[in-house]
Amino acid sequence: MLPSQRDAKSASEYPKSLSNWLELDYFRRPRRLKRVRGLLTWVVLLGSSALIAAITWLPGNRQIYQAASVSTAHALFNEDCQACHDAKFGTAKRLLSGDNAVRSVTDEACLRCHAGDVHHVRQVGKSACVSCHHEHQGLKAMARVQDSHCTSCHADLKSHTDTTKPGDADRPFRDVTTFLGGDRPHPPFFLSENPQDEGTIRFNHQAHMNPDGLLVAGSLERKTLRCTDCHQTDDAGRYMRPINYPIHCRDCHPLNVQVFGSITELAASEEADRFRNEPAAHPNGPREGPETVRAILRDRFIRFALQFPSVHTGRTRSEKSHPLPGRPKPVAAANPGRSAADWAEQQLGEASRLLFEGAGGCRYCHRVSAESSGEADRLPKFELPNINTRWFPHSVFSHERHRSLDCRQCHAQSAESRLTSDVLMPTIQSCQQCHNGKTQGARTDCVECHAYHAPHETRDSPRNLAIQDFLRGQAHPSSAKAHQVAPQLKTPLND
Ligand code: HEC
Ligand code: HEC
Ligand code: HEC
Ligand code: HEC
Ligand code: HEC
Ligand code: HEC
Ligand code: HEC
Ligand code: HEC
Ligand code: HEC
Ligand code: HEC
């Protein structure tokens, strides 16, 4: 304590000794913090260097050098920088030259694990994989490619097309800059003026969409059909499964057959009723045809005749002699009627005439391509259904994503169409109502609806990895060369 503080009285009495009270060398005296400061600086410097070294050289921590983790699909290789970075980072080179094309990831790195086929056999030039596929953007989908990567060619397609290679003759060049409007707007979905549905099954949508319902065969029940009674999406929810006769048509349009002629035996006539209630088979798969239907029916008639000989012998079973046990069997009486085979063949002739020649048989739905001929017992030939399962093979679509909409919002004509040849596909305008480019609209970027690479099946990607090699990011080295094959034409899936 200073004297002045100890004794206030003395301070006021002796003002001239004030300087004695102050400790003027206070700044010279050593302080504890200053003493350790140098040491602290070295500790921090060496410590952080060691930490950086540890992070760099110890496995499992290199992520601090990344702007963000790699995409979800590549998360397995997040630590394994070399899996992709197979070239120098070249930061200085990039900075000095200002060249964005200096890359630390070559196409070869990607091709070790992926098939890299380009887009179209006719395209001129190709970009590096990483120019479209940006990494280190966290969970953002890697395959979300900006439109500029497409319009770099598609805004002026002709000058990016190798016209010496064969192309699609009836596809004129249509330049595209955006999905909406613009001076080079997206082409309509059908390039031909008058598209046709080439299906051959006679079908009338209007008649089947009758709001009062339709009569189900063999009952008084009326059923009002909905679109989804006949059209169900595939497992991926993308496209509609093909129409199937047994599932979608048979209940109302069975292929009726019956046993002709009068039957006296009670059991046989009950069996004949059952026979009538079981319609003839319908071909299943393109390799089956009317012959299959007839062969199955022939078997049924023969089985019937063997089970009830009375229908062809004219004798019922009760008239048959029952052999007594222990006695020799009596010799069978000579057959007064026809053989079972003869009878079945005659029945089959009647049934075939109705099924294959009659207006209520196959011809109710199918077009005939060749009439029957008497010689060699040849049945008529019917055209294959040819129901299209993909309409826009150069784009992708998902019915599931639009499931809350009424089908008719896109397939506007479907409930009024009477002819198979009518095309019921949506127009581009129906899509643009929602895919409208506004902030509250659905997306309009090209990759929302288009793929870039040819479909997987047509490409050659490495499929021979062991799990351990896969985890190490080591695709089979020889496979990189294997996919440098010529790019395949993007083939429509329904070809
Ligand atoms: C799945 C592949 C992949 C993996 C794994 C990967 N990267 Fe990358 N990285 C890329 C791609 C692609 C680019 C963009 C390259 C370009 O545009 O030249 C990139 C860019 C970079 C850049 C920016 C510099 C440049 O060349 O553009 C850095 C820094 C970087 N990566 C660090 C890392 C580190 C560190 C790791 C490991 C922890 C790693 N990356 C793992 C694919 C990968
Ligand atoms: C012009 C831009 C562009 C270029 C260049 C490009 N891609 Fe793609 N890639 C896309 C688009 C768009 C998709 C998403 C649609 C699709 O699947 O085609 C995609 C999807 C992929 C997919 C995921 C789908 C699949 O097929 O498995 C892989 C893998 C892929 N690309 C690898 C590559 C590789 C390897 C290269 C370089 C040889 C490359 N890409 C070059 C645009 C491009
Ligand atoms: C390097 C140039 C180039 C780039 C980049 C390019 N395309 Fe193409 N594209 C072509 C050529 C060439 C054709 C075939 C034109 C012809 O033969 O009529 C084509 C055809 C198409 C077709 C028509 C259907 C088909 O597959 O045959 C679609 C759709 C398409 N491209 C979409 C895209 C999308 C989406 C992108 C961006 C992810 C893209 N293209 C990027 C050159 C390119
Ligand atoms: C009784 C079964 C049935 C019902 C119900 C039905 N369809 Fe179809 N649909 C078919 C058959 C069979 C075809 C193939 C023959 C054809 O193209 O007309 C077809 C074809 C289609 C096609 C593709 C053919 C083209 O030319 O574009 C569309 C789209 C379609 N239907 C939509 C609908 C919609 C929408 C509804 C409801 C309003 C509906 N269908 C109700 C049986 C049905
Ligand atoms: C948002 C518009 C939209 C809605 C809603 C819609 N469709 Fe489609 N539909 C399409 C487009 C686009 C295609 C062409 C797909 C392709 O093959 O590329 C298509 C194709 C079809 C086909 C032909 C087979 C196929 O998948 O290519 C049938 C059949 C069909 N739709 C029936 C229906 C039925 C039934 C509904 C209602 C449950 C429905 N669609 C709802 C747009 C729509
Ligand atoms: C719910 C019962 C029902 C189902 C399911 C059904 N139909 Fe029909 N269909 C009818 C009825 C009833 C008629 C008679 C309608 C009329 O003439 O107005 C008919 C008429 C027809 C006609 C004649 C149409 C005309 O314009 O004269 C054809 C062809 C036909 N159906 C084919 C099919 C095909 C193919 C399927 C399966 C994809 C099918 N139907 C599914 C009840 C059905
Ligand atoms: C009520 C309408 C209808 C009648 C009647 C009908 N079919 Fe079909 N048929 C279809 C439809 C719809 C398909 C396409 C869907 C399928 O394959 O199930 C088809 C498909 C076929 C196929 C191709 C099978 C395939 O999977 O590729 C053949 C062959 C065939 N029918 C022959 C016949 C013969 C023979 C008859 C007479 C005995 C007959 N159909 C009667 C509606 C009919
Ligand atoms: C909302 C969906 C959608 C968007 C977004 C979209 N397209 Fe399309 N595009 C289609 C459909 C559907 C077709 C018809 C495809 C077919 O016939 O197989 C088509 C056809 C095409 C064709 C082929 C025309 C031909 O020759 O058959 C090209 C090229 C094309 N689009 C390029 C683009 C480009 C480039 C973009 C981006 C600027 C784009 N599309 C955006 C749906 C879309
Ligand atoms: C009622 C508004 C609406 C209409 C009309 C509409 N879409 Fe969409 N579409 C959407 C919305 C919303 C999404 C996003 C859904 C999601 O991501 O879950 C979408 C997503 C898509 C996708 C991406 C599907 C996927 O694989 O994830 C495609 C492709 C598409 N639409 C094509 C079309 C085409 C082609 C048409 C016209 C025939 C069309 N849309 C009409 C609202 C619409
Ligand atoms: C060590 C193996 C490996 C390497 C190297 C690699 N990938 Fe992949 N990539 C995968 C696997 C595994 C998947 C997930 C399965 C699939 O989609 O094929 C994937 C998925 C993708 C996808 C689909 C992403 C999505 O969101 O669906 C794209 C695009 C892609 N890779 C592009 C590239 C590009 C570009 C390169 C080069 C920079 C590259 N990959 C290098 C293994 C690899």
mmCIF file of C-alpha atoms in Angstrom, residues 256-259 271-279 300:
data_model
loop_
_atom_site.group_PDB
_atom_site.id
_atom_site.type_symbol
_atom_site.label_atom_id
_atom_site.label_comp_id
_atom_site.label_asym_id
_atom_site.label_seq_id
_atom_site.Cartn_x
_atom_site.Cartn_y
_atom_site.Cartn_z
ATOM 1 C CA ASN A 256 -65.863 -69.316 -75.264
ATOM 2 C CA VAL A 257 -65.851 -72.959 -76.342
ATOM 3 C CA GLN A 258 -68.353 -75.751 -75.826
ATOM 4 C CA VAL A 259 -69.112 -79.423 -76.451
ATOM 5 C CA GLU A 271 -68.805 -81.942 -67.287
ATOM 6 C CA ALA A 272 -69.890 -80.239 -70.530
ATOM 7 C CA ASP A 273 -71.142 -77.291 -68.446
ATOM 8 C CA ARG A 274 -67.770 -77.063 -66.761
ATOM 9 C CA PHE A 275 -66.133 -77.276 -70.177
ATOM 10 C CA ARG A 276 -68.175 -74.293 -71.368
ATOM 11 C CA ASN A 277 -67.191 -72.245 -68.339
ATOM 12 C CA GLU A 278 -63.503 -72.675 -69.002
ATOM 13 C CA PRO A 279 -62.614 -70.499 -72.017
ATOM 14 C CA ARG A 300 -59.362 -81.096 -73.717
#
